[in-house]
PDB file of C-alpha atoms and ligand atoms in Angstrom:
ATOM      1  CA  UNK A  89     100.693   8.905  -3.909  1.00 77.00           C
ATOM      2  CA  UNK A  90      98.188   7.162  -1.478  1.00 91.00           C
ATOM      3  CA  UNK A  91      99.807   4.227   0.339  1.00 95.00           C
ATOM      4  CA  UNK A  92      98.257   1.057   1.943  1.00 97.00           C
ATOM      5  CA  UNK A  93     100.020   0.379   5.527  1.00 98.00           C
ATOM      6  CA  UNK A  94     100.195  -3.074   6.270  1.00 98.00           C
ATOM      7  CA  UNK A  95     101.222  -4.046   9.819  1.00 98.00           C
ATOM      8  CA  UNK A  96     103.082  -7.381   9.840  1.00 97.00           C
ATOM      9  CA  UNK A  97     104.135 -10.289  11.916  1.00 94.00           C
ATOM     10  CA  UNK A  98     102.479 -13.289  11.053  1.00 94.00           C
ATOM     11  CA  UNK A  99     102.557 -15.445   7.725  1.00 92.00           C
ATOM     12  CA  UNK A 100      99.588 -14.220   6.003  1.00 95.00           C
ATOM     13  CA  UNK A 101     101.003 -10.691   6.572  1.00 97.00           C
ATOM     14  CA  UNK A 102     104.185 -11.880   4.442  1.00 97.00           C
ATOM     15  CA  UNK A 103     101.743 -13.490   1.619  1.00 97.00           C
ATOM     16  CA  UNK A 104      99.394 -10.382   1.448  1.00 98.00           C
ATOM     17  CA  UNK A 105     103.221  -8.653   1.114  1.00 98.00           C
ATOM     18  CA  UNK A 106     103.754 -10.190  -1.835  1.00 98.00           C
ATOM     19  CA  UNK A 107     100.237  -9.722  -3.330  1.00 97.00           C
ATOM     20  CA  UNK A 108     100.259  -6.287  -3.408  1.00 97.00           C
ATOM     21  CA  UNK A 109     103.978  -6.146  -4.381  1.00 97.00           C
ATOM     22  CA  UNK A 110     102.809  -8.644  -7.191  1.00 96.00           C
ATOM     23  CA  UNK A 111      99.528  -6.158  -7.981  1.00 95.00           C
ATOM     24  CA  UNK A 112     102.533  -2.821  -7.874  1.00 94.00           C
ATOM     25  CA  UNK A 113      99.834  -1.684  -4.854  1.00 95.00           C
ATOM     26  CA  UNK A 114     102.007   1.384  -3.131  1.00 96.00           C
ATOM     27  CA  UNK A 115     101.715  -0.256   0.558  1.00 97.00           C
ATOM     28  CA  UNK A 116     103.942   0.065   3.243  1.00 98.00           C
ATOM     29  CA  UNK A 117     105.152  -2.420   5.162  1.00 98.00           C
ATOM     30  CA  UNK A 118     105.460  -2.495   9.349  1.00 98.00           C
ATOM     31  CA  UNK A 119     107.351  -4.624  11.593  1.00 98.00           C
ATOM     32  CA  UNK A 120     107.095  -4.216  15.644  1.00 97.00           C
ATOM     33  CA  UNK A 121     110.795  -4.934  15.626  1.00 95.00           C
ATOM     34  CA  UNK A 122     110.756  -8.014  17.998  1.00 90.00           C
ATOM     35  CA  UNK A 123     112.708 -10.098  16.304  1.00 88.00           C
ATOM     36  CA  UNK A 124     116.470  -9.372  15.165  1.00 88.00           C
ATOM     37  CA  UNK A 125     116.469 -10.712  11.458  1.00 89.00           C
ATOM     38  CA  UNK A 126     112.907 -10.635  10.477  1.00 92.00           C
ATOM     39  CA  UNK A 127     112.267 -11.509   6.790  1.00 93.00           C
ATOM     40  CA  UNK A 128     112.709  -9.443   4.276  1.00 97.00           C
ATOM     41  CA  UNK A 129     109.482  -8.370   2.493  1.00 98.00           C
ATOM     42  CA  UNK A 130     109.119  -7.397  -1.371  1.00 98.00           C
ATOM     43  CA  UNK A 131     107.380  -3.825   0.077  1.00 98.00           C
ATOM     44  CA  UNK A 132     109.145  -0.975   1.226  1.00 98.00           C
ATOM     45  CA  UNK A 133     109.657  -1.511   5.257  1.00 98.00           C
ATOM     46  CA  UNK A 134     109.524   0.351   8.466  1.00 98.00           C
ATOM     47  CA  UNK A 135     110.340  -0.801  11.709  1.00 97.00           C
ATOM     48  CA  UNK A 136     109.180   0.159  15.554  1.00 98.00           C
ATOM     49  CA  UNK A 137     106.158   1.194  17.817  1.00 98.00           C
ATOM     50  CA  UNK A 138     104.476   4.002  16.194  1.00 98.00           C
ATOM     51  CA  UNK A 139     103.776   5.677  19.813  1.00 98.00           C
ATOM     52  CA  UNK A 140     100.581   4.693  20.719  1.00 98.00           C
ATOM     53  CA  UNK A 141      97.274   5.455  19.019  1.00 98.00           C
ATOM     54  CA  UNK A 142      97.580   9.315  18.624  1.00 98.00           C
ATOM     55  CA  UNK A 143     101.305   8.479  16.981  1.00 98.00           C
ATOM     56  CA  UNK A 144      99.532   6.274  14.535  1.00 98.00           C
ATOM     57  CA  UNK A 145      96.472   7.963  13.620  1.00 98.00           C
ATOM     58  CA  UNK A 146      99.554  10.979  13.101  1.00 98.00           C
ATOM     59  CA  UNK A 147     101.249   8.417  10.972  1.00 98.00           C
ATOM     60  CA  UNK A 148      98.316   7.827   9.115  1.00 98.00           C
ATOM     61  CA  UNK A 149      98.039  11.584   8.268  1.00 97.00           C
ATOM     62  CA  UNK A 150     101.366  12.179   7.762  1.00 97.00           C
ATOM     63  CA  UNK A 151     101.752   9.105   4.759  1.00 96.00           C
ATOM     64  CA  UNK A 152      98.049  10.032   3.026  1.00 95.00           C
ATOM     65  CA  UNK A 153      97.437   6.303   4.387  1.00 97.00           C
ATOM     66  CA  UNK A 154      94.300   5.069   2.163  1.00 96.00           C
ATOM     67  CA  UNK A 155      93.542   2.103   4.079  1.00 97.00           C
ATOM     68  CA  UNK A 156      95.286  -0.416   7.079  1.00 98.00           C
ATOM     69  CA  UNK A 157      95.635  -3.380   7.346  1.00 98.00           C
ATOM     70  CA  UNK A 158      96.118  -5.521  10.525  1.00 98.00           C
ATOM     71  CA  UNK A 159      97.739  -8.550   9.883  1.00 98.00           C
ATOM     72  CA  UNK A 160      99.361  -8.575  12.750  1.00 98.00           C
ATOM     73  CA  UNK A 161      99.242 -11.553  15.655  1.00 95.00           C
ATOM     74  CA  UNK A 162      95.975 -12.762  16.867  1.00 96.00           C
ATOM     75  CA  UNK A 163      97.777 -12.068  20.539  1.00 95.00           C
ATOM     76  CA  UNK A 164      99.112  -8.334  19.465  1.00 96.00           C
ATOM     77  CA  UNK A 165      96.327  -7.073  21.296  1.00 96.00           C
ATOM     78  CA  UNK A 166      97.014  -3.806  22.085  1.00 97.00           C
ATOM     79  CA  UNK A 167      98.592  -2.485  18.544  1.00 98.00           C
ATOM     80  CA  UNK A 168      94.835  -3.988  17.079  1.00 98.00           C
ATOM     81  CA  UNK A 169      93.237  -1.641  19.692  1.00 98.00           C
ATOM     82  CA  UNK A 170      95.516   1.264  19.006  1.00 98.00           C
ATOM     83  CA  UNK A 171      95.160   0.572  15.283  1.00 98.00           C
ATOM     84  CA  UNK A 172      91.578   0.790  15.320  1.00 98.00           C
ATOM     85  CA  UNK A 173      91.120   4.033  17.801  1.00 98.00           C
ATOM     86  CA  UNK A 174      94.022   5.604  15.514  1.00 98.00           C
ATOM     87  CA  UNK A 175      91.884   4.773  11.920  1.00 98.00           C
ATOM     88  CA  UNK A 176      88.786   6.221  13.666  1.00 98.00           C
ATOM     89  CA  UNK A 177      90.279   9.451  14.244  1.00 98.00           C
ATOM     90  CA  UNK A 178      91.916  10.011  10.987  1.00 97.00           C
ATOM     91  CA  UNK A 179      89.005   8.305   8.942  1.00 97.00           C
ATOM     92  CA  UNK A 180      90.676   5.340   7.555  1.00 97.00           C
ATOM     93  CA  UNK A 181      89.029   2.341   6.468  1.00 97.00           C
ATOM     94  CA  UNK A 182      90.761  -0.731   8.767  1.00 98.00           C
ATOM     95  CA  UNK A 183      90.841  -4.416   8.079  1.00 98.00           C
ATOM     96  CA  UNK A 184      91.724  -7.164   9.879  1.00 98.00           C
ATOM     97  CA  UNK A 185      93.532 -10.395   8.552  1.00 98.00           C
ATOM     98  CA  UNK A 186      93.071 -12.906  10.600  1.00 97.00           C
ATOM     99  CA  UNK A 187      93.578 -16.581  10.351  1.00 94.00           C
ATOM    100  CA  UNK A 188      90.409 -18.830  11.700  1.00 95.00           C
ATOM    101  CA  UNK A 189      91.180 -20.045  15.440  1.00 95.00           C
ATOM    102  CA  UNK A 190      91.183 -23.611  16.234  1.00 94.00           C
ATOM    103  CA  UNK A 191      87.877 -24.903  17.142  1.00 90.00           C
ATOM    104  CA  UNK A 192      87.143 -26.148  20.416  1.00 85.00           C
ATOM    105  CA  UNK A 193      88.732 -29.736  21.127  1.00 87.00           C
ATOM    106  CA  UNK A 194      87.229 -31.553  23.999  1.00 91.00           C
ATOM    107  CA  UNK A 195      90.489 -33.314  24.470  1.00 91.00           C
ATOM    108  CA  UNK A 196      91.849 -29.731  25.328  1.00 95.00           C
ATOM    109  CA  UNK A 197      91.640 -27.460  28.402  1.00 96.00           C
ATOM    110  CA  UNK A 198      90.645 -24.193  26.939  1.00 96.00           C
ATOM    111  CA  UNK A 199      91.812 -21.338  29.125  1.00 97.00           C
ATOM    112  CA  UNK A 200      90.907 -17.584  28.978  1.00 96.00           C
ATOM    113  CA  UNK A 201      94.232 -16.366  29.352  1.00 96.00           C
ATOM    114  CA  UNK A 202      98.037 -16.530  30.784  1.00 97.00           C
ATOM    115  CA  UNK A 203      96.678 -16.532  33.957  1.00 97.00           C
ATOM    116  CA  UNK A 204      94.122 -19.546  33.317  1.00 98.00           C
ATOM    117  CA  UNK A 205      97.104 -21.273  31.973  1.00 98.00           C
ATOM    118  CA  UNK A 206      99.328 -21.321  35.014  1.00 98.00           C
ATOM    119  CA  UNK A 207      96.532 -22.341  37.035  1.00 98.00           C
ATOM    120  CA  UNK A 208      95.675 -25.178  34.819  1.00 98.00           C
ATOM    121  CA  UNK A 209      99.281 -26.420  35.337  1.00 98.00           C
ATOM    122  CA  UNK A 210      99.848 -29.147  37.806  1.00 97.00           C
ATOM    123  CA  UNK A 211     101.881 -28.490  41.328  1.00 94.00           C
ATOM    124  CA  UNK A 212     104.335 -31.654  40.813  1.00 97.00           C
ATOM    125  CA  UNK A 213     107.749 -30.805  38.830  1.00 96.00           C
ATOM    126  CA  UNK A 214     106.542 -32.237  35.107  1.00 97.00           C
ATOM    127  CA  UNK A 215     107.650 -31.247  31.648  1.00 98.00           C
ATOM    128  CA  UNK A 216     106.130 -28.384  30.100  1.00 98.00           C
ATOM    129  CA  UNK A 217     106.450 -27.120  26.567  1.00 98.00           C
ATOM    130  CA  UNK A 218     105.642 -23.517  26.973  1.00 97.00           C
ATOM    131  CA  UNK A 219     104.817 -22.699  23.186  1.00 96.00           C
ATOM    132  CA  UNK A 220     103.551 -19.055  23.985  1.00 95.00           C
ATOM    133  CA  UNK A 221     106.835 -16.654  22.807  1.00 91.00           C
ATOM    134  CA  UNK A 222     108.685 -15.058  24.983  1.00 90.00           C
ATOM    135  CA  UNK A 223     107.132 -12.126  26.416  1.00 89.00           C
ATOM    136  CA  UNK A 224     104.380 -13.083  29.069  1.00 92.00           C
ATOM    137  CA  UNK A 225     106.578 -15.985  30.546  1.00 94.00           C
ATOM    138  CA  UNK A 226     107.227 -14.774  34.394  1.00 94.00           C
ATOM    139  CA  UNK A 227     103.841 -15.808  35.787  1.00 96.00           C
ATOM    140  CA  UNK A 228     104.587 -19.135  34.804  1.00 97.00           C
ATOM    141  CA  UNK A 229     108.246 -18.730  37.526  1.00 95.00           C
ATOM    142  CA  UNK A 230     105.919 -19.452  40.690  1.00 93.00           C
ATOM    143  CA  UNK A 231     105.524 -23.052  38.943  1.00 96.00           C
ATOM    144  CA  UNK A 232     108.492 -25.832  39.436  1.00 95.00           C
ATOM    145  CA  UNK A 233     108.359 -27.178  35.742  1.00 96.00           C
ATOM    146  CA  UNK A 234     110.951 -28.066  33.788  1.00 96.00           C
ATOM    147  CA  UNK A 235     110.127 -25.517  30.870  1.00 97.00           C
ATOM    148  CA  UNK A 236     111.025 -26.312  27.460  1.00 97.00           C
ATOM    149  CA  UNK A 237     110.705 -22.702  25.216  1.00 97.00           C
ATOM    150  CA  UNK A 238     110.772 -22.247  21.222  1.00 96.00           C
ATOM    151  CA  UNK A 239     111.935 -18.837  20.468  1.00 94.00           C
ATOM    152  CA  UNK A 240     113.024 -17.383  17.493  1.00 90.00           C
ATOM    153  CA  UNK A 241     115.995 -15.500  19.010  1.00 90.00           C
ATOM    154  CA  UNK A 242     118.322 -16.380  21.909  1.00 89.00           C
ATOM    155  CA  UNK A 243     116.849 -14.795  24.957  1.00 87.00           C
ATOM    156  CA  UNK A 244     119.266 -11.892  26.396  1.00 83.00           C
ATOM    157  CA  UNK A 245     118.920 -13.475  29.709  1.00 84.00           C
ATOM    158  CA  UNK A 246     117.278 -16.548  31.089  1.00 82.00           C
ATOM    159  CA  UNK A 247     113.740 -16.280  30.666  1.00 87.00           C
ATOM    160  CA  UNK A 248     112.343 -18.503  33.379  1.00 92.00           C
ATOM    161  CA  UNK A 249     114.283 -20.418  36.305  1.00 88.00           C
ATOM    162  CA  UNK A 250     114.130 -24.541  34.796  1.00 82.00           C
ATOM    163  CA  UNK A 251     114.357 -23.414  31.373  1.00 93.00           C
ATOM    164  CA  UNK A 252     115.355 -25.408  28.077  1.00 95.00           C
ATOM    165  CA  UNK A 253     115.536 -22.955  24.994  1.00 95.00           C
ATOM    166  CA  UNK A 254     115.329 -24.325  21.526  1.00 96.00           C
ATOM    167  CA  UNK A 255     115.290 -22.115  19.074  1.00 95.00           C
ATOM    168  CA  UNK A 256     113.676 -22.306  15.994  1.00 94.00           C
ATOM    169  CA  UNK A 257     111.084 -20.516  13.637  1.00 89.00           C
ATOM    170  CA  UNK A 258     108.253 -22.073  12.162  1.00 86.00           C
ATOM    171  CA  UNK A 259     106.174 -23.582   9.971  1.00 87.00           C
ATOM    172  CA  UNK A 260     106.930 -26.894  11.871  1.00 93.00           C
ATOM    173  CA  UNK A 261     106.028 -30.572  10.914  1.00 94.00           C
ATOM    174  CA  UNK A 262     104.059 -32.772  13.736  1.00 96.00           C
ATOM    175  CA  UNK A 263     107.031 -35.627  13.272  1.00 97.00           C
ATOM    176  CA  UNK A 264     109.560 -32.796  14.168  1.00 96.00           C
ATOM    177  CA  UNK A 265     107.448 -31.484  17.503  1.00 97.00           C
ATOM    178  CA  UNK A 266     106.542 -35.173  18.385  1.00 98.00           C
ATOM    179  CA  UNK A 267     110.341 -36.138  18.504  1.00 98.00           C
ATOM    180  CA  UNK A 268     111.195 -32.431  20.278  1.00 98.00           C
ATOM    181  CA  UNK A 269     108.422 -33.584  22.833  1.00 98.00           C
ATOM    182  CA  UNK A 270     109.268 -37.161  23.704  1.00 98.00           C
ATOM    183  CA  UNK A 271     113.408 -36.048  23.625  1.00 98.00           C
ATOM    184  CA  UNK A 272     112.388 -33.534  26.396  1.00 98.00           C
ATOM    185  CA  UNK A 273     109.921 -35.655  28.411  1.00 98.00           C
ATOM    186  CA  UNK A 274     106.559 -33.615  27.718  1.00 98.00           C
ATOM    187  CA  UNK A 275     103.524 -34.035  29.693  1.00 98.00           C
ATOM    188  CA  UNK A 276     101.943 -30.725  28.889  1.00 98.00           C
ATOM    189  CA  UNK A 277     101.750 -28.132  26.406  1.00 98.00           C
ATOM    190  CA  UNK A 278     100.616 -24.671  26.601  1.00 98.00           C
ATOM    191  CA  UNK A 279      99.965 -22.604  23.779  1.00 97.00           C
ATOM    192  CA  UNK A 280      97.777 -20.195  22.259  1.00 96.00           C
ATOM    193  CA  UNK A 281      95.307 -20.177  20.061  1.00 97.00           C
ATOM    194  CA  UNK A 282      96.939 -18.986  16.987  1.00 93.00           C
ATOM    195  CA  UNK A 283      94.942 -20.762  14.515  1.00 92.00           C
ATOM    196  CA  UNK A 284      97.233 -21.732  11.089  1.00 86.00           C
ATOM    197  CA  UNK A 285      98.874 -25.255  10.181  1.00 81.00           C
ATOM    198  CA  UNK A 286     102.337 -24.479  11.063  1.00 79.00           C
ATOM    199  CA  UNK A 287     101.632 -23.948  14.513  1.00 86.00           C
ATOM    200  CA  UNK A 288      99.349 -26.506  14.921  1.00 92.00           C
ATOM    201  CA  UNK A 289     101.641 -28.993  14.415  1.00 94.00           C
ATOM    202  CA  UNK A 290     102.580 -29.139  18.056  1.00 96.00           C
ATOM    203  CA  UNK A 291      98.917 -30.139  18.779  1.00 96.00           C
ATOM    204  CA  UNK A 292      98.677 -33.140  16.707  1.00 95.00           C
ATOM    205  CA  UNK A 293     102.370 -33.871  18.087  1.00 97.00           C
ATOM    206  CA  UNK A 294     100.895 -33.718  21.234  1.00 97.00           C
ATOM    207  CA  UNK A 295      97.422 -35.786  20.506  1.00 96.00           C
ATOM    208  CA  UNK A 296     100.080 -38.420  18.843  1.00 97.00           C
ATOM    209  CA  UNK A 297     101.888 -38.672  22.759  1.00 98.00           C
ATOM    210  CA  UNK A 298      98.597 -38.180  25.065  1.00 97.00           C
ATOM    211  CA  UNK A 299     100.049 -34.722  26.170  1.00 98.00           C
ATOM    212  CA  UNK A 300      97.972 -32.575  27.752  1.00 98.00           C
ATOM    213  CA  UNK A 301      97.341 -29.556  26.170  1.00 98.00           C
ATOM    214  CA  UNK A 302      96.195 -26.066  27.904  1.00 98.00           C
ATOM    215  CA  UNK A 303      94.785 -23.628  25.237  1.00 97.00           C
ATOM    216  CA  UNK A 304      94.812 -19.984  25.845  1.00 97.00           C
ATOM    217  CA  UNK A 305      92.159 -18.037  24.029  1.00 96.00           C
ATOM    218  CA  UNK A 306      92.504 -15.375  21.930  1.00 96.00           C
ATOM    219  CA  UNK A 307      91.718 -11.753  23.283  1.00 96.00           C
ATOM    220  CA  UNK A 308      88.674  -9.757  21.770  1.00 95.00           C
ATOM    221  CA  UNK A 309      89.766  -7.946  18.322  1.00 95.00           C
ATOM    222  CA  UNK A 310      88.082  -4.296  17.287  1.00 97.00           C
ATOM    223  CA  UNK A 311      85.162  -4.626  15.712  1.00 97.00           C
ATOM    224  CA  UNK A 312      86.055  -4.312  12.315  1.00 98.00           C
ATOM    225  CA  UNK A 313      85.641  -5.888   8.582  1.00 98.00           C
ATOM    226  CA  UNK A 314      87.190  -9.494   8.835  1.00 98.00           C
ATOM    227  CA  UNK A 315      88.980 -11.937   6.307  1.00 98.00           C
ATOM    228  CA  UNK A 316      90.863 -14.682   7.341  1.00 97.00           C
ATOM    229  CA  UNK A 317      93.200 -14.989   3.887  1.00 97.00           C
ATOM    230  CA  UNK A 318      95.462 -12.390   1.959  1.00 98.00           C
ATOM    231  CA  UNK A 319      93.352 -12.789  -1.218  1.00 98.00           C
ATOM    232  CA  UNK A 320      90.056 -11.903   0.759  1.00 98.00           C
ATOM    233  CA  UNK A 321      92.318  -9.007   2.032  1.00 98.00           C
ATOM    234  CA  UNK A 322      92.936  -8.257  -1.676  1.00 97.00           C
ATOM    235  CA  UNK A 323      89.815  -8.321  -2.875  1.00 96.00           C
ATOM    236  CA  UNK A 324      88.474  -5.639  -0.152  1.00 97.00           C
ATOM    237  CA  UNK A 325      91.475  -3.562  -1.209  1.00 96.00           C
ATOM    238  CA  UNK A 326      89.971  -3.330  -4.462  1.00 94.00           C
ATOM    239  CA  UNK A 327      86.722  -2.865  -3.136  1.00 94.00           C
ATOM    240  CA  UNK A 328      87.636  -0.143  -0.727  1.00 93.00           C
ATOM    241  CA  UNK A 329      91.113   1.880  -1.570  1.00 88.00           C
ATOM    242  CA  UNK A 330      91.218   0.697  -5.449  1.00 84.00           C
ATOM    243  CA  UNK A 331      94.474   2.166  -6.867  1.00 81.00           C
ATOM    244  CA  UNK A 332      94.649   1.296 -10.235  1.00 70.00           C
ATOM    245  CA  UNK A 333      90.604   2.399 -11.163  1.00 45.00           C
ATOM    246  CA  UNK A 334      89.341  -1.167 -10.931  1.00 38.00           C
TER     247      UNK A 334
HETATM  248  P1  NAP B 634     101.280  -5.766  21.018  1.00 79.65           P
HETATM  249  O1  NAP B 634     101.466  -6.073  22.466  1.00 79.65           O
HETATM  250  O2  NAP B 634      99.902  -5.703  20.489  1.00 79.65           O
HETATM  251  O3  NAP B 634     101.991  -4.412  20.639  1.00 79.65           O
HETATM  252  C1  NAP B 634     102.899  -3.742  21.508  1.00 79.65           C
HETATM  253  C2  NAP B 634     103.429  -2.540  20.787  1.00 79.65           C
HETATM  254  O4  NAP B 634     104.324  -2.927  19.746  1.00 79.65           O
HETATM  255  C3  NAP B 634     102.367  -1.720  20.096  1.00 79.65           C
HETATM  256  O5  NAP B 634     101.689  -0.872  20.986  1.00 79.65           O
HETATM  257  C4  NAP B 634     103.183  -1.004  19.046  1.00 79.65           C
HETATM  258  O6  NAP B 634     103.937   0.048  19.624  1.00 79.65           O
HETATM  259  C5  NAP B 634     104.180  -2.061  18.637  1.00 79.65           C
HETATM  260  N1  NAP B 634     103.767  -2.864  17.476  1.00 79.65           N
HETATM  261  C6  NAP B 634     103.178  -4.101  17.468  1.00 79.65           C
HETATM  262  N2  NAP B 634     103.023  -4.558  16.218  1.00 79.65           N
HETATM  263  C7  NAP B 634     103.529  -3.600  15.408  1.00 79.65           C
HETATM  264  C8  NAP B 634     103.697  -3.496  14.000  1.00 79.65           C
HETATM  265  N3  NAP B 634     103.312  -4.474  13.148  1.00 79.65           N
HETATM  266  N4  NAP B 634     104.253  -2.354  13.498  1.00 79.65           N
HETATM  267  C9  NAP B 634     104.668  -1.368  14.342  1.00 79.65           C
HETATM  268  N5  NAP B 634     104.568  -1.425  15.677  1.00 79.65           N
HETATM  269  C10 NAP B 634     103.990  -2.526  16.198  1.00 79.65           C
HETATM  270  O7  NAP B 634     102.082  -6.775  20.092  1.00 79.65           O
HETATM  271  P2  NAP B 634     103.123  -7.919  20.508  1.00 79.65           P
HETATM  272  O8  NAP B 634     102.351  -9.045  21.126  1.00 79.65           O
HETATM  273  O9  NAP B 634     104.256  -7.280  21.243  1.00 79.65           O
HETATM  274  O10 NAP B 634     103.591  -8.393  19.071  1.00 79.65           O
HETATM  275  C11 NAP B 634     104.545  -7.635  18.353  1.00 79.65           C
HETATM  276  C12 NAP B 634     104.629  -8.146  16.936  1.00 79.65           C
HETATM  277  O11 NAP B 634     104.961  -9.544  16.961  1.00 79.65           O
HETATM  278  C13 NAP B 634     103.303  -8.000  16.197  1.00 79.65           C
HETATM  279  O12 NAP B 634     103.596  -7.398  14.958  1.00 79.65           O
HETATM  280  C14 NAP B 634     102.777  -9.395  16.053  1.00 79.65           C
HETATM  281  O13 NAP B 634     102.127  -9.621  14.825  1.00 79.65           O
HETATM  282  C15 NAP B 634     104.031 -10.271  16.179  1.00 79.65           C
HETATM  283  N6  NAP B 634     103.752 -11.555  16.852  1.00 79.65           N
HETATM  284  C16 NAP B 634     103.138 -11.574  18.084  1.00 79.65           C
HETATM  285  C17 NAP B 634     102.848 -12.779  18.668  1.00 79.65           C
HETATM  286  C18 NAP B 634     102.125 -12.825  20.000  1.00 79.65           C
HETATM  287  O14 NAP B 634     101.808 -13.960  20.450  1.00 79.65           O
HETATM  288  N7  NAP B 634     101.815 -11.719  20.630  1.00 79.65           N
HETATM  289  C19 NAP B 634     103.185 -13.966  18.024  1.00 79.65           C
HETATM  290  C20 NAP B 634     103.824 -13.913  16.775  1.00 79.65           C
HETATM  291  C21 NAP B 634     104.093 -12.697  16.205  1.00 79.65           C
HETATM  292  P3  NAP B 634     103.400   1.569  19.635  1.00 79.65           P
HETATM  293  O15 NAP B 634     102.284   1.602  20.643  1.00 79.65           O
HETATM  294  O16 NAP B 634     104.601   2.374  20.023  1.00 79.65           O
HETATM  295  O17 NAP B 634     102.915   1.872  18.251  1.00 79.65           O
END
């Protein structure tokens, strides 16, 4: 039978799971494997890189894939970019789920990426909530913050020399990320833009306590069909890999 593959990560990857579980759509689920418990999904799962673009567009072949779709992080760059090179060369129709970005906030320093964000940064020791993961943290080291980090799993080692690691996974509530701020003595907040309510939280948190807040935009995403929910993402499903004859 013809399977959806439906790469995961974010929350509207998890809703769209339960969808097409709900709809008895044959879709596979796929997890990068970052985290060490991630939740369980109502689809059957696979876990771990597929090997670049060639080993997807194999993997495509391989499970008579009907259609992908990329719910995966607006960040995830590169496995949108090998998704869409891998659908190209075995001829399957792509979408991308993607939740709206934030719009532009004057109040906000919008920055083009990591590197726009340590530069934004003051020089004098301050308190910075680094809300950006865990994996593009060192070029922040060359800075003399006092970092506070939210990750969902303990770090193996320290990730960054000043360091404070909560950890937590989201949604979160503005009270909760106000009162996380002002116990850690704030005064700036990088993050990026994700777009979602859950992780904006820690901007209204911060608009509440006149932090400063450095925005990272999001990297260009494959030109491709677009929805931002997981019903949209439904409805083109049924438009374009129907699996039931509607
Ligand atoms: P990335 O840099 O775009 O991807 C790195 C590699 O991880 C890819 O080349 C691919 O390996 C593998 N990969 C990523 N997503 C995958 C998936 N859903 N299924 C199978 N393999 C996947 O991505 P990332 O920034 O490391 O993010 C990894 C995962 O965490 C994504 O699924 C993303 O949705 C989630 N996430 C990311 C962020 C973020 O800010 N980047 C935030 C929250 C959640 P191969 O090349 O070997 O196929």
């Amino acid at each position: 039978m013809r399977h959806i593959l439906l790469l995961g990560g974010t929350t509207e990857a998890s809703r769209l799971a339960a969808l097409l579980a709900h709809a008895d759509c044959p879709a596979i689920f796929s997890y990068a494997g970052r985290t060490v418990a991630p939740i369980a999904q109502p689809l059957p799962t696979r876990t771990g890189g597929f090997g670049g673009a060639e080993g997807l567009a194999r993997y495509l072949r391989d499970h008579d894939i009907a259609a992908l779709i990329d719910a995966t992080h607006p960040f995830a760059a590169r496995i949108s970019g090998n998704a869409d090179a891998a659908c190209r060369a075995a001829g399957v129709p792509m979408l991308m789920l993607r939740r709206p970005a934030w719009a532009v906030d004057p109040d906000w320093q919008h920055v083009p990426d990591i590197g726009g964000a340590v530069a934004a940064l003051p020089h004098a020791p301050t308190g910075v909530f680094l809300a950006i993961g865990k994996q593009t943290l060192a070029p922040f080291a060359s800075l003399p913050h006092r970092w506070l980090l939210r990750l969902v799993d303990a770090p193996d080692a320290a990730p960054l020399p000043g360091a404070k690691v909560v950890l937590a996974r989201g949604p979160f509530t503005v009270a909760g990320d106000r009162a996380l701020m002002q116990a850690h003595g704030i005064t700036h907040l990088v993050a990026k833009n994700s777009g979602g309510t859950g992780a904006a939280a820690k901007l209204q948190a911060a608009r509440d306590l006149g932090v400063r807040v450095v925005l990272i935009d999001r990297p260009a995403a494959p030109d491709r069909p677009q929805v931002a929910t997981p019903d949209q993402a439904l409805d083109w499903l049924h438009q374009t890999a129907p699996w039931r004859g509607v």
